[in-house]
CSV table of C-alpha atoms and ligand atoms in Angstrom, one decimal:
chain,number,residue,atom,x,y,z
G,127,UNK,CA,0.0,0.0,0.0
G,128,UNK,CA,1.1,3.3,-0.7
G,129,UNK,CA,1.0,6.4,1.5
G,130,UNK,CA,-1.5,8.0,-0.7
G,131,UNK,CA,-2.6,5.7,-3.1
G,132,UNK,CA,-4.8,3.3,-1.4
G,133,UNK,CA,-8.1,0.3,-2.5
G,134,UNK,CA,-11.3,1.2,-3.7
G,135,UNK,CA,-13.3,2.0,-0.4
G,136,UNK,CA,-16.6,1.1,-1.2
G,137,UNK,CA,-18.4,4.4,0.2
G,138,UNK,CA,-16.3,6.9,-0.3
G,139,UNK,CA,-16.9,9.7,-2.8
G,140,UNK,CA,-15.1,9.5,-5.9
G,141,UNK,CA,-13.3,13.0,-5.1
G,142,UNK,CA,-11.5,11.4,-2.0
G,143,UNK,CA,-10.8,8.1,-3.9
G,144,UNK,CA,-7.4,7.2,-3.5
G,145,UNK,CA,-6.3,9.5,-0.3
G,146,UNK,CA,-6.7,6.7,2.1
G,147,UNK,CA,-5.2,7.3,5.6
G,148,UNK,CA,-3.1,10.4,6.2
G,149,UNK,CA,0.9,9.1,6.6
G,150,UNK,CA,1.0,10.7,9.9
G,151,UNK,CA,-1.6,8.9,11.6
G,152,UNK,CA,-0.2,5.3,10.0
G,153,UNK,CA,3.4,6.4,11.4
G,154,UNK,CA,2.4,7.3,14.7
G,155,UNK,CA,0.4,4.1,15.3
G,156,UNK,CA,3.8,2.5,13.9
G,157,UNK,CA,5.6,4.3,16.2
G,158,UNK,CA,3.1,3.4,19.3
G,159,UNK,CA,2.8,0.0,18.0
G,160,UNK,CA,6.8,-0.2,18.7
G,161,UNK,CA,7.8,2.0,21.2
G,162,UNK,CA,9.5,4.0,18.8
G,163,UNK,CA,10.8,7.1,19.2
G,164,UNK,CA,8.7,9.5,17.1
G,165,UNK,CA,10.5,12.1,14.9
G,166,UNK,CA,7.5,11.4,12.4
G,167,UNK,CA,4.4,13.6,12.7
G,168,UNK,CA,5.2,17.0,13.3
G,169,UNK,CA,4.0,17.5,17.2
G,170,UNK,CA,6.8,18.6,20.1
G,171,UNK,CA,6.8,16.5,23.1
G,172,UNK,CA,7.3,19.4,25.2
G,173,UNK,CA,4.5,21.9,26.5
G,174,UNK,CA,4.1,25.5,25.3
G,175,UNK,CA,4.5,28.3,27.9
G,176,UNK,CA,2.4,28.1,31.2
G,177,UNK,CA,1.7,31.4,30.6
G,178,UNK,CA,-0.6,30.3,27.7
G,179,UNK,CA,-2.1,27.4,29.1
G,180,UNK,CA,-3.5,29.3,32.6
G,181,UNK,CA,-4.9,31.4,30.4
G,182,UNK,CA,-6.8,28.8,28.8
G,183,UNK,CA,-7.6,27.3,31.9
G,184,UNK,CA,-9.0,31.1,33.3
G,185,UNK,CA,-11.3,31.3,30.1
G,186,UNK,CA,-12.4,28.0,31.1
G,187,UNK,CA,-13.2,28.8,34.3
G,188,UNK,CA,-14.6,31.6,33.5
G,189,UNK,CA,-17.5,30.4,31.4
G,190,UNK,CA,-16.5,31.3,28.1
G,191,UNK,CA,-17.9,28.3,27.0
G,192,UNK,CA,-20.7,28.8,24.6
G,193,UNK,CA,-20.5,29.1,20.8
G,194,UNK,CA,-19.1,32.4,20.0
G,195,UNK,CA,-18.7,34.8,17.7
G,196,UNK,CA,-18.6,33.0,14.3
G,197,UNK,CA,-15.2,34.9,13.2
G,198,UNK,CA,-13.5,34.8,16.2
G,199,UNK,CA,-13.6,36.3,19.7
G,200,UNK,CA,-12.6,39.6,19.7
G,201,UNK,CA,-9.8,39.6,21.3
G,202,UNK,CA,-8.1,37.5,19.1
G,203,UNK,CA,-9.0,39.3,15.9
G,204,UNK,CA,-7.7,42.2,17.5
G,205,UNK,CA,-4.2,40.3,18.6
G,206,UNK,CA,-3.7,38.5,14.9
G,207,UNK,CA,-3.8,42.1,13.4
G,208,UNK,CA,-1.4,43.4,15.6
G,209,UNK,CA,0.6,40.1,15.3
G,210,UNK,CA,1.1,41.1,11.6
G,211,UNK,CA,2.1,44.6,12.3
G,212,UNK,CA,4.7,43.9,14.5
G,213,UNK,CA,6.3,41.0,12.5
G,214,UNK,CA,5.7,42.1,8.8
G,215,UNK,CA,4.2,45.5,9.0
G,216,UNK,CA,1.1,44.0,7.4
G,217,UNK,CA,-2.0,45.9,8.5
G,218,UNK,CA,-5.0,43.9,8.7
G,219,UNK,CA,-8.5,45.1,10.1
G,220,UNK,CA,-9.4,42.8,12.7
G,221,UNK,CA,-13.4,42.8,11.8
G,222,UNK,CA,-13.4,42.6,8.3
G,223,UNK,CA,-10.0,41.0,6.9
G,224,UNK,CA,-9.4,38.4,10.0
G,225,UNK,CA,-11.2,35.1,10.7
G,226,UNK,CA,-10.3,31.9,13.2
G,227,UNK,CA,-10.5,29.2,12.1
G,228,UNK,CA,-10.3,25.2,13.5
G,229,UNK,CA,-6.3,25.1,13.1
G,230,UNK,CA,-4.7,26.5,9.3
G,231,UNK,CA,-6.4,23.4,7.8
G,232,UNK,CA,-9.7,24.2,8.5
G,233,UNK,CA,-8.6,27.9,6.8
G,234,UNK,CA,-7.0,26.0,4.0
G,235,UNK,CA,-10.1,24.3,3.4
G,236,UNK,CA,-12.4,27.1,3.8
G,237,UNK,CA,-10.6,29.5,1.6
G,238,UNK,CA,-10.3,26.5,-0.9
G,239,UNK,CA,-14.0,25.6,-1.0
G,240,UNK,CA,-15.2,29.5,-0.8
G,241,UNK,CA,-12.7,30.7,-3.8
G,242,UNK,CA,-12.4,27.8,-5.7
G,243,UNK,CA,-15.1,26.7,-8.3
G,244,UNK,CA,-15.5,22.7,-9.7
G,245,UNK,CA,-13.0,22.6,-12.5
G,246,UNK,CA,-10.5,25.7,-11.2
G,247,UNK,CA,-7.0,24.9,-11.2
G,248,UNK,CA,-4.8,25.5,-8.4
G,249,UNK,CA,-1.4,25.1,-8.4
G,250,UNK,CA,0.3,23.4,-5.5
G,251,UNK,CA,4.3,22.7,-4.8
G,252,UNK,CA,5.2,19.2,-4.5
G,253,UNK,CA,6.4,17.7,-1.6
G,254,UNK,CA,3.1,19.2,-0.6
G,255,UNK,CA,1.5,19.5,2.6
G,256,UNK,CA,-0.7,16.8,2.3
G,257,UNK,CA,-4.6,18.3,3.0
G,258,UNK,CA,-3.8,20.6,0.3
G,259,UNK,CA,-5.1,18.3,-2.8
G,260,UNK,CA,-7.4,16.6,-0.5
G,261,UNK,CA,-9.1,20.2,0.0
G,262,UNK,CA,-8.9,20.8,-3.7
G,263,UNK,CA,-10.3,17.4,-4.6
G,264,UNK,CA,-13.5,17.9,-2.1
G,265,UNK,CA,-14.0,21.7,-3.7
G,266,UNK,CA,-14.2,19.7,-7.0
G,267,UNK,CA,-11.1,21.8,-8.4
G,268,UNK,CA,-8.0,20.8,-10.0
G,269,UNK,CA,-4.4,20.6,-8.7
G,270,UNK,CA,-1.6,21.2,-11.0
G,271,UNK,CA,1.7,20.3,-9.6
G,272,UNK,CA,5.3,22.2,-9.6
G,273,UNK,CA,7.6,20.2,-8.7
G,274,UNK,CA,10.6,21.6,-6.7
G,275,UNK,CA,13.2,19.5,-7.5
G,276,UNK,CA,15.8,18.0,-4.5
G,277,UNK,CA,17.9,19.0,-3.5
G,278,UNK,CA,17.3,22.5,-4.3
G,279,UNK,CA,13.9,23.0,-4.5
G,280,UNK,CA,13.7,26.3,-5.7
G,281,UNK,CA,10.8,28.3,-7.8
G,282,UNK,CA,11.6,29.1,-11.4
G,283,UNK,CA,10.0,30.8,-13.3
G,284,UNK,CA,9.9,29.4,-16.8
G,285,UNK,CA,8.5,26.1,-15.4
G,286,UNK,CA,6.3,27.5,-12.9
G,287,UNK,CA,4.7,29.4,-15.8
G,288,UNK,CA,3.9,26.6,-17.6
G,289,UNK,CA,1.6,25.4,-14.8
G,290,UNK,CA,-0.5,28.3,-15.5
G,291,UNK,CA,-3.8,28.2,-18.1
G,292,UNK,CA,-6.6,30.0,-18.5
G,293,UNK,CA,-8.4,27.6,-15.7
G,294,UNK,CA,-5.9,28.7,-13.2
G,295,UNK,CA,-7.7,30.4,-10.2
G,296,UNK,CA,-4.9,29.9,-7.2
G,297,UNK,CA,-1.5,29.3,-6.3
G,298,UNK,CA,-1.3,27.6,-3.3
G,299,UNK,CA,2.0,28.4,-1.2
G,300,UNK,CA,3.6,27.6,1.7
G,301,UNK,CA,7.0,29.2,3.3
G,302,UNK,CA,8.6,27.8,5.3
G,303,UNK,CA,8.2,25.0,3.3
G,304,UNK,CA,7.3,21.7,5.2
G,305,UNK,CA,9.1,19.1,4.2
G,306,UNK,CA,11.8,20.8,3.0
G,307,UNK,CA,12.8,23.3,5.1
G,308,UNK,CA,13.3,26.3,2.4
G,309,UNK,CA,12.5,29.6,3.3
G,310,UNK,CA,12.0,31.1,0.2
G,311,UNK,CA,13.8,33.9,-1.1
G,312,UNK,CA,12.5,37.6,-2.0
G,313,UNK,CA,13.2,36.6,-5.4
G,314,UNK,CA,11.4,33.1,-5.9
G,315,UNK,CA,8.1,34.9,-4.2
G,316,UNK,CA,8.2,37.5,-6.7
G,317,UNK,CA,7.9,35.1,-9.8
G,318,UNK,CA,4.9,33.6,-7.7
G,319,UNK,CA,3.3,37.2,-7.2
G,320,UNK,CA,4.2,38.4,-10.7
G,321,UNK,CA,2.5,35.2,-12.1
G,322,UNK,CA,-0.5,36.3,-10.1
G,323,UNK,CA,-0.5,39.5,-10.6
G,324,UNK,CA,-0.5,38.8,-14.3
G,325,UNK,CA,-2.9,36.2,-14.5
G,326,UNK,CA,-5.0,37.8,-12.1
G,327,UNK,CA,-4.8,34.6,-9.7
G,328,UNK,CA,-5.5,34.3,-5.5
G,329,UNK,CA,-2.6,33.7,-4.0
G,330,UNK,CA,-3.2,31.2,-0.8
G,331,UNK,CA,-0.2,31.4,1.5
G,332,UNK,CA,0.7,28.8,4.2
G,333,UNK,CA,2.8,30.1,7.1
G,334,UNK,CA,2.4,28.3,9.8
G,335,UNK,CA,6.1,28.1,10.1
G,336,UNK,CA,6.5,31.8,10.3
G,337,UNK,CA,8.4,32.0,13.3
G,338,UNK,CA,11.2,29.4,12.6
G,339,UNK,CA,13.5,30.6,10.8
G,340,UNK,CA,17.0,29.8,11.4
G,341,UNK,CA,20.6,31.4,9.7
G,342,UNK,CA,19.7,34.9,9.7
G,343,UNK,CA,17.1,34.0,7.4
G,344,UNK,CA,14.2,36.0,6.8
G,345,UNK,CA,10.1,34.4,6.4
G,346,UNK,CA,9.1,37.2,3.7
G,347,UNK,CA,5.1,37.1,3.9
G,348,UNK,CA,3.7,37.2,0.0
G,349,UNK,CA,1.6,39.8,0.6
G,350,UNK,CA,3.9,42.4,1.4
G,351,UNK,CA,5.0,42.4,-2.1
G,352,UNK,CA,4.0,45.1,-4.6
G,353,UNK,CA,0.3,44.8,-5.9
G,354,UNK,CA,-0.5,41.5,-3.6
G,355,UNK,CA,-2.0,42.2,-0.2
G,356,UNK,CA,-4.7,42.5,-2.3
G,357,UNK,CA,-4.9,39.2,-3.9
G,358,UNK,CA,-3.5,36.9,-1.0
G,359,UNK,CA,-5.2,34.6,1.7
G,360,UNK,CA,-2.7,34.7,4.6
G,361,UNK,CA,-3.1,31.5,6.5
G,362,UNK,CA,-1.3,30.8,9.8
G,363,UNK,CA,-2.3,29.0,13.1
G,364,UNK,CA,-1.1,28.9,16.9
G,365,UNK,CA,0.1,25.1,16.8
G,366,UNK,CA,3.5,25.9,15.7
G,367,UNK,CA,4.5,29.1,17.3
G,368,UNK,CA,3.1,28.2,20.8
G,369,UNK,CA,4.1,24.5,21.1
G,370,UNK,CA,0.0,23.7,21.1
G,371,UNK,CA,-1.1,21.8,18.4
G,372,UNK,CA,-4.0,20.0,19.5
G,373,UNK,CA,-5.5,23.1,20.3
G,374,UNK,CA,-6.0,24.0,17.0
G,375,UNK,CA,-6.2,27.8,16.6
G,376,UNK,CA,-5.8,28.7,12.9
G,377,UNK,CA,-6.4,32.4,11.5
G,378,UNK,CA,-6.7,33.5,7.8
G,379,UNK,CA,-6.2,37.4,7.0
G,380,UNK,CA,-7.6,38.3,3.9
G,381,UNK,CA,-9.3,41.8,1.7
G,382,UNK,CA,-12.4,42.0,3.2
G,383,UNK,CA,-14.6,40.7,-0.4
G,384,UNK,CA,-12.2,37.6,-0.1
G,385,UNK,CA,-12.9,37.4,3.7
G,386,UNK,CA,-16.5,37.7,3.2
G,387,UNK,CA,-16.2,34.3,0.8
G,388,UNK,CA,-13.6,32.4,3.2
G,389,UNK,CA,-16.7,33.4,6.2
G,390,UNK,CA,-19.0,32.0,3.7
G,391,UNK,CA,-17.3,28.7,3.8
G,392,UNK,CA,-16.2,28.5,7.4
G,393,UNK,CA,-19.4,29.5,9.3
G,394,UNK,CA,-20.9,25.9,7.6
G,395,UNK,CA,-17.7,24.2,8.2
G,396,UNK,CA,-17.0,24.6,12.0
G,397,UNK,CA,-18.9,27.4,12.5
G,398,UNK,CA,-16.5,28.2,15.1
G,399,UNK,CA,-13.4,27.6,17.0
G,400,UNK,CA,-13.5,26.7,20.8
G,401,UNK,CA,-13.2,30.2,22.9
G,402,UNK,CA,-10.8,29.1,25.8
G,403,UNK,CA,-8.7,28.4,23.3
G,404,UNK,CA,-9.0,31.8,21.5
G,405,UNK,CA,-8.5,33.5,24.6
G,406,UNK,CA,-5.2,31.9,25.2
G,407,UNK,CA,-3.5,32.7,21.6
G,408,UNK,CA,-4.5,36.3,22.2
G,409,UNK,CA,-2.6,36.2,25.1
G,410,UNK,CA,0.0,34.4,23.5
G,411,UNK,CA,0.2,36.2,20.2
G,412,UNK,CA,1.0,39.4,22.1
G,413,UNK,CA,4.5,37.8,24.0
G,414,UNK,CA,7.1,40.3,23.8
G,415,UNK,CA,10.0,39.2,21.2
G,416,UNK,CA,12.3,37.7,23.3
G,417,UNK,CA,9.6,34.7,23.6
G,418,UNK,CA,9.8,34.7,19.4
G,419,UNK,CA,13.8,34.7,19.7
G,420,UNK,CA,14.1,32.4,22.4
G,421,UNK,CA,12.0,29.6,20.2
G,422,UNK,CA,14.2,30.4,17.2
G,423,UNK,CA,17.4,30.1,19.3
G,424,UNK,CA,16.4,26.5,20.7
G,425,UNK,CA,14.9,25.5,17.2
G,426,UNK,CA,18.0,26.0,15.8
G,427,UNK,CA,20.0,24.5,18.4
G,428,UNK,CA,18.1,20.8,17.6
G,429,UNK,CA,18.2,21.4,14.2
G,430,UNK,CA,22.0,21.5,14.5
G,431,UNK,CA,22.1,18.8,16.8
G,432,UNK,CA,20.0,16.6,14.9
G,433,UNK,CA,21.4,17.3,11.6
G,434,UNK,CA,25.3,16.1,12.7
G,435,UNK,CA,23.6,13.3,14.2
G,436,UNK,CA,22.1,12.2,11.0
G,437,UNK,CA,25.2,12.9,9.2
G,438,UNK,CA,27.4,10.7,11.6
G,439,UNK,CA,24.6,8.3,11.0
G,440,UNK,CA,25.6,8.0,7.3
G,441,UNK,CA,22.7,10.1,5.7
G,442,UNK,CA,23.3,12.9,3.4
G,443,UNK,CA,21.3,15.7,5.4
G,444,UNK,CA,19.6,18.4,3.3
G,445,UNK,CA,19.9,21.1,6.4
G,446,UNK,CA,16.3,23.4,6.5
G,447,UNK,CA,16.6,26.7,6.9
G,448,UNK,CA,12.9,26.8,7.9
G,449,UNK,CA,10.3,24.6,10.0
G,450,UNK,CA,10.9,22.0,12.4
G,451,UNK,CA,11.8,18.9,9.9
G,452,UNK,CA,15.1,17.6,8.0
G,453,UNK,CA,14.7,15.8,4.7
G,454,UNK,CA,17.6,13.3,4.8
G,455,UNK,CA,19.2,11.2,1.6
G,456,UNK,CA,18.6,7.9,2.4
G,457,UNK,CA,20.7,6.3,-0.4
G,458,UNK,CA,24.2,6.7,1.4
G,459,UNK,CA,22.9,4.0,3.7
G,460,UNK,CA,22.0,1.5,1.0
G,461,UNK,CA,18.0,2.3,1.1
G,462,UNK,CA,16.3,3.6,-2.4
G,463,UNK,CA,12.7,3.5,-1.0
G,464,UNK,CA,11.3,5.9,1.1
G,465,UNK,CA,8.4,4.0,2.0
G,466,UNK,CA,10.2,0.7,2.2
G,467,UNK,CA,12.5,2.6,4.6
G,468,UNK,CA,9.8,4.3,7.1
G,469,UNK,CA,7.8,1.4,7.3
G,470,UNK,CA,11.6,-1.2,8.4
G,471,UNK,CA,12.1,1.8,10.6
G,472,UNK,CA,10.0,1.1,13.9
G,473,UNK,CA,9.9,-2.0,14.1
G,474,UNK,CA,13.8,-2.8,13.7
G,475,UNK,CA,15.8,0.4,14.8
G,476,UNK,CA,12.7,2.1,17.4
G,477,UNK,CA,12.7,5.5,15.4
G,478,UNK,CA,9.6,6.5,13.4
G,479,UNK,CA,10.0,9.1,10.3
G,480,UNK,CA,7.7,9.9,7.8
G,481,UNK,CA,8.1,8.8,3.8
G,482,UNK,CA,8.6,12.6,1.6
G,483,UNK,CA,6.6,10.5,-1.3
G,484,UNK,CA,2.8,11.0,0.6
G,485,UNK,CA,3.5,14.8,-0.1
G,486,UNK,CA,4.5,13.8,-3.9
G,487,UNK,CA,2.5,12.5,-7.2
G,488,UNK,CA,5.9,12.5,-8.4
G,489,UNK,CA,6.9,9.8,-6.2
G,490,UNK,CA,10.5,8.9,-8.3
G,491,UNK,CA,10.9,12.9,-7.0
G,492,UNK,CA,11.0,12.2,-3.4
G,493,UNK,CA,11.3,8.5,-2.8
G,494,UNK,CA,14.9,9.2,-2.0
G,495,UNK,CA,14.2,11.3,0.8
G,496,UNK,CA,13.3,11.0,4.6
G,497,UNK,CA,11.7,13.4,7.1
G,498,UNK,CA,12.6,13.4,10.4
G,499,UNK,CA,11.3,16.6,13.0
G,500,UNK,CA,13.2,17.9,15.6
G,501,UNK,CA,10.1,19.6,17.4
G,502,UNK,CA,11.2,17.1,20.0
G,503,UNK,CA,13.5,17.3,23.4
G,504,UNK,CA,17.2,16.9,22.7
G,505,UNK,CA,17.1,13.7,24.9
G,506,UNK,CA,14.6,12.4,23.0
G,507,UNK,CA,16.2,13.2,19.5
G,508,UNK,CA,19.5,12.0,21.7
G,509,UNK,CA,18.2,8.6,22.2
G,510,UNK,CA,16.6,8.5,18.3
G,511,UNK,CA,19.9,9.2,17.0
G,512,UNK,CA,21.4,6.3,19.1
G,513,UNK,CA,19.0,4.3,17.6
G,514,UNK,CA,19.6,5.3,14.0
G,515,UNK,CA,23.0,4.2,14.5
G,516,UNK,CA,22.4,0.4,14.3
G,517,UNK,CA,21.6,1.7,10.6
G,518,UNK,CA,25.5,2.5,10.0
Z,895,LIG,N1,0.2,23.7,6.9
Z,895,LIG,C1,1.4,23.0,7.0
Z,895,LIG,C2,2.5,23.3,6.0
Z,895,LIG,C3,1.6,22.2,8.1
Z,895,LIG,O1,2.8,21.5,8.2
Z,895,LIG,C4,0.6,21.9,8.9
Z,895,LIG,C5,0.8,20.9,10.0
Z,895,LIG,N2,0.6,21.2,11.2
Z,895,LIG,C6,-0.6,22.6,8.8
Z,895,LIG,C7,-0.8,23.5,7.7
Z,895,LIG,C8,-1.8,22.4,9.7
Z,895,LIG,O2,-1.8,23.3,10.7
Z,895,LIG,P1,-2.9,23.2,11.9
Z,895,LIG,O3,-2.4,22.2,12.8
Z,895,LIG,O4,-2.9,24.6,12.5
Z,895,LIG,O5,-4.2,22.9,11.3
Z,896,LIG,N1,1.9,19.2,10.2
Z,896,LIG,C1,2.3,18.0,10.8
Z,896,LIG,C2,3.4,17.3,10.0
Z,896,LIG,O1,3.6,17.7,8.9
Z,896,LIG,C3,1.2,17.0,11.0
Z,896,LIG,C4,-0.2,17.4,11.0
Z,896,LIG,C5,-1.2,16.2,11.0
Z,896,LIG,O2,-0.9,15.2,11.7
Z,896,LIG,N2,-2.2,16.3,10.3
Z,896,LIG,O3,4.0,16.5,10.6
């Protein structure tokens, strides 16, 4: 069975055919089944600050437990805008250009199903996130896939423009890239906005990995080039940032006609997102910097220690620049199948990773590859790496 590709189930839709079971729930029940140690699915095993959980816990008590506001409680609108001022000097009005929503996928999946109509085209980066053309499959659109080629992966322009036709309604990025790592540069966005700008396309731009950036690097935000606030759906979320990601706060900031779709969508999708929760990533949106520094400071530190790790291991590490994941070459250590590899790997060395080829249709692209995250303690990713060395 593939990661993606799975049998004919007998009462599913034909637009969901052939997604079968997400890669990160089969490699975490691997990885329980085993007692592995988990550097698959993207979750830390530590907590986020206390700060932001006893303020969860006061919203609780307090009785802000009813449905609220469709959009989001107040306060949080207000603390998203002022999130994107003070990080990319984006202003956005909290009431008519912000919305929360159930985690970034459920503002992936809104904006998709609001903007998109049955036979639009939307252009997606491959490794992909992997909702992305399960979202686009359930709106009844079309992906078309850019590949970004290991171990690279950078935009260009004459082949991303042939991805374009007159069906096109949406590029779909994301930066920091997950799995790769790349924090695309000023340069590769702008062939993405001038392809939008002159095709008069949405641009629908996943940051959720906003915040970790590593090298002096800098997470450029699409809409702040020339010409595309205007045409881009901003979608971040809380899970990342905050070290909460079963909490699932997500946010989309959007012109207020576009927002007015993506409402559309949501308020018969969740309707709303739990307000304890809200309450808490307001509180938490408005740390002071050092918080954002100190996460980027200890991000980097178990990047670096997990990407010698793996190199002393025997694997050729593609070191991110971005996220909380390494794609590693497993060829040096005699492996050519990703899948092959990720599904030997709990059961006979106690690590669990995730296969790159669920995030590809290209799968002779990625099957090479092998993610590991490093959202984990550095005993844990200690004790992984003294696993992974029975591989050597
Ligand atoms: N986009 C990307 C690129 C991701 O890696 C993830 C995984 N967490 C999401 C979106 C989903 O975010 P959330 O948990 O906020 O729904
Ligand atoms: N974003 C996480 C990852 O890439 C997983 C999210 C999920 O399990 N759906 O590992």
């Amino acid at each position: 069975m593939q990661p993606t590709v799975s049998a004919r189930l007998p009462h599913l839709t034909s637009r969901l055919q052939g997604f079968g079971t997400t890669i990160f729930t089969e490699m975490t029940l691997l990885a329980q089944k085993y007692d592995a140690i988990n550097l698959g699915q993207g979750f830390p095993n530590f907590e986020g600050p206390e700060v932001i959980r006893e303020a969860a816990v006061s919203a609780l008590r307090s009785g802000e437990n009813q449905y609220c506001r469709m959009y989001g409680i107040p306060t949080l609108n207000a603390a998203v805008a002022r999130h994107q001022q003070r990080f990319w000097g984006l202003e956005y009005e909290p009431e008519t250009e912000i919305t929360v929503t159930s985690g970034a996928t459920e503002g992936l999946a809104a904006t998709i199903q609001a903007l998109c109509e049955t036979g639009d085209e939307v252009v997606v980066f491959e490794p992909f996130y992997d909702s992305y053309r399960a979202c686009i499959a359930m709106a009844g659109a079309v992906d078309r896939i850019y590949t970004l080629e290991a171990p690279e992966f950078r935009i260009e322009a004459e082949r991303l423009e042939k991805t374009i036709t007159a069906k096109t309604r949406a590029i779909l990025l994301n930066t920091p890239h997950n799995p790769t790592g790349r924090v695309f540069t000023a340069a590769e966005l702008e062939v993405v906005a001038d392809l939008a700008r002159r095709h008069d396309l949405i641009v629908i731009s996943d940051e959720v990995y906003e915040h970790l950036v590593y090298d002096g690097e800098e997470h450029i935000p699409i809409a702040t080039l020339p010409g595309m606030r205007q045409r881009t759906v901003a979608v971040s979320s809380a899970g990342k940032t905050f070290s909460f990601t079963g909490w699932k706060v997500g946010w989309t900031c959007a012109p207020p006609a576009l927002t007015h779709a993506i409402r559309t969508a949501h308020q018969f999708l969740t309707f709303c997102m739990s307000p304890p929760f809200q309450a808490a990533i307001a509180v938490a949106l408005d740390l002071e910097d050092e918080f954002f520094e100190q996460l980027r400071n200890e991000y980097a530190h178990r990047r670096d220690f997990l990407c010698k790790g793996l190199e002393d291991v025997g694997f050729d590490v593609l070191t991110p620049r971005g996220t909380y994941f390494v794609l590693a070459d497993i060829r040096p250590l005699g492996w050519t199948d990703d899948v092959e590899f990720c599904r030997m790997l709990p059961a006979e060395v106690g690590v669990a990773a995730i296969p790159p080829t669920a995030f590809y249709v290209d799968k002779d692209a990625g099957r090479h590859l092998v993610r590991f995250a490093f959202c984990k303690t550095l005993d844990v990713l200690e004790e992984g790496l003294r696993r992974l060395d029975r591989l050597g």
